[in-house]
């Protein structure tokens, strides 16, 4: 018995466990119903009475040592698994979210406008932002020194000779470049940045974006223009949108019109966005002046066409009720973030 007690005492001292399961196995092996220490207590009953006192004490010490060691191991094992978690190995921790940017509202609006005309069968054409006087004015029936040039205050890049370079004031210049290159039928939209020498305010900016369109073929009429604009307005602002056309003047179209859509906020009743009129102006348009066709080598007896042009910022303002044009250029994250959940962005 003495040897057994010594052997088990040594075993307890050197006992090591890495997991809960190993601790439990050690407990069962030593203190379980058929465990080594339990067995010694059974043997104790049969030893000589004079030895009982000595071995009784020894057995009790052994049992206490075993229980203390098991408790100590249990604690060590659970502390080390908690320790692993606090050193960054918590696999259940949610991942870090990356901050995603979002599309700029002007890009969203431009793509929506261009997308609608693409669906109608229009191609997309682009051209230079630094243009010459010929493509921005001359070929569009603005004679030299004609007062209509004052309609669009121009930034000049070079001055003084016959065909100065300037920042284009509209993307109609791209339509001219298209007509110079291809014969009808022509269906194009020209998105792009334009520049006008205007004081910056809530309603005007010196840089903005346009989408202009051109449709030339045989027998194109004003009714075709009206239908194209109506379909566009309904795609852009909703199926119940109405349009109205008011007579206007552009040197490159005759007749010319300005187009209003029914106010999508008050539905025609009158509110402060439409200034009580029930209508919002969205674009200018008209039948291409025969002089413009001829200037670019298109036979005006055989072909006719229509053109239209709109400001992207203005369309976006009306669609999303933005009350100040400057928001588009100031990169305020609170404003830009509003568009991060826009469908399709
Ligand atoms: N180019 C004109 C503008 O910038 C818009 C327009 C285009 C009007 C085509 C009529 C026809 O204001």
mmCIF file of C-alpha atoms and ligand atoms in Angstrom, residues 136 140 142 151-152 169-173 175 194 196 208 210-214 225 248-253 255-258 283-288 306-311, ligand 1:
data_model
loop_
_atom_site.group_PDB
_atom_site.id
_atom_site.type_symbol
_atom_site.label_atom_id
_atom_site.label_comp_id
_atom_site.label_asym_id
_atom_site.label_seq_id
_atom_site.Cartn_x
_atom_site.Cartn_y
_atom_site.Cartn_z
ATOM 1 C CA UNK A 136 -19.613 75.827 -81.526
ATOM 2 C CA UNK A 140 -24.682 76.228 -86.151
ATOM 3 C CA UNK A 142 -24.492 81.924 -85.615
ATOM 4 C CA UNK A 151 -26.879 83.968 -75.220
ATOM 5 C CA UNK A 152 -23.941 81.833 -74.156
ATOM 6 C CA UNK A 169 -20.682 76.297 -74.433
ATOM 7 C CA UNK A 170 -22.847 73.387 -75.547
ATOM 8 C CA UNK A 171 -22.337 69.900 -76.959
ATOM 9 C CA UNK A 172 -24.095 70.872 -80.201
ATOM 10 C CA UNK A 173 -20.510 71.066 -81.500
ATOM 11 C CA UNK A 175 -23.510 67.089 -83.447
ATOM 12 C CA UNK A 194 -19.743 72.503 -71.059
ATOM 13 C CA UNK A 196 -20.186 79.298 -69.668
ATOM 14 C CA UNK A 208 -22.117 71.923 -66.088
ATOM 15 C CA UNK A 210 -25.373 68.469 -71.094
ATOM 16 C CA UNK A 211 -26.899 65.696 -73.125
ATOM 17 C CA UNK A 212 -27.837 66.892 -76.572
ATOM 18 C CA UNK A 213 -29.496 64.768 -79.252
ATOM 19 C CA UNK A 214 -29.799 64.778 -83.038
ATOM 20 C CA UNK A 225 -39.692 65.382 -82.082
ATOM 21 C CA UNK A 248 -38.554 79.707 -78.427
ATOM 22 C CA UNK A 249 -35.527 80.751 -80.453
ATOM 23 C CA UNK A 250 -32.199 79.057 -81.219
ATOM 24 C CA UNK A 251 -30.114 80.022 -84.279
ATOM 25 C CA UNK A 252 -29.698 76.356 -85.272
ATOM 26 C CA UNK A 253 -33.335 75.221 -85.132
ATOM 27 C CA UNK A 255 -39.084 76.235 -85.387
ATOM 28 C CA UNK A 256 -37.655 76.061 -81.854
ATOM 29 C CA UNK A 257 -39.317 75.196 -78.573
ATOM 30 C CA UNK A 258 -38.705 74.971 -74.886
ATOM 31 C CA UNK A 283 -34.878 71.280 -72.310
ATOM 32 C CA UNK A 284 -34.621 73.218 -75.568
ATOM 33 C CA UNK A 285 -35.310 71.671 -78.953
ATOM 34 C CA UNK A 286 -36.408 72.267 -82.525
ATOM 35 C CA UNK A 287 -36.217 71.213 -86.175
ATOM 36 C CA UNK A 288 -32.635 71.502 -87.452
ATOM 37 C CA UNK A 306 -34.682 67.491 -84.981
ATOM 38 C CA UNK A 307 -32.302 68.342 -82.169
ATOM 39 C CA UNK A 308 -32.641 68.807 -78.450
ATOM 40 C CA UNK A 309 -30.395 69.699 -75.555
ATOM 41 C CA UNK A 310 -30.714 69.475 -71.792
ATOM 42 C CA UNK A 311 -28.662 70.224 -68.687
HETATM 43 N N1 LIG B 1 -27.614 73.931 -77.569
HETATM 44 C C1 LIG B 1 -28.689 74.500 -76.808
HETATM 45 C C2 LIG B 1 -28.153 75.022 -75.491
HETATM 46 O O1 LIG B 1 -27.079 74.732 -75.111
HETATM 47 C C3 LIG B 1 -29.786 73.516 -76.526
HETATM 48 C C4 LIG B 1 -30.463 73.065 -77.771
HETATM 49 C C5 LIG B 1 -29.992 71.975 -78.461
HETATM 50 C C6 LIG B 1 -31.598 73.720 -78.241
HETATM 51 C C7 LIG B 1 -30.602 71.552 -79.631
HETATM 52 C C8 LIG B 1 -32.226 73.296 -79.382
HETATM 53 C C9 LIG B 1 -31.742 72.233 -80.064
HETATM 54 O O2 LIG B 1 -28.809 75.731 -74.818
#
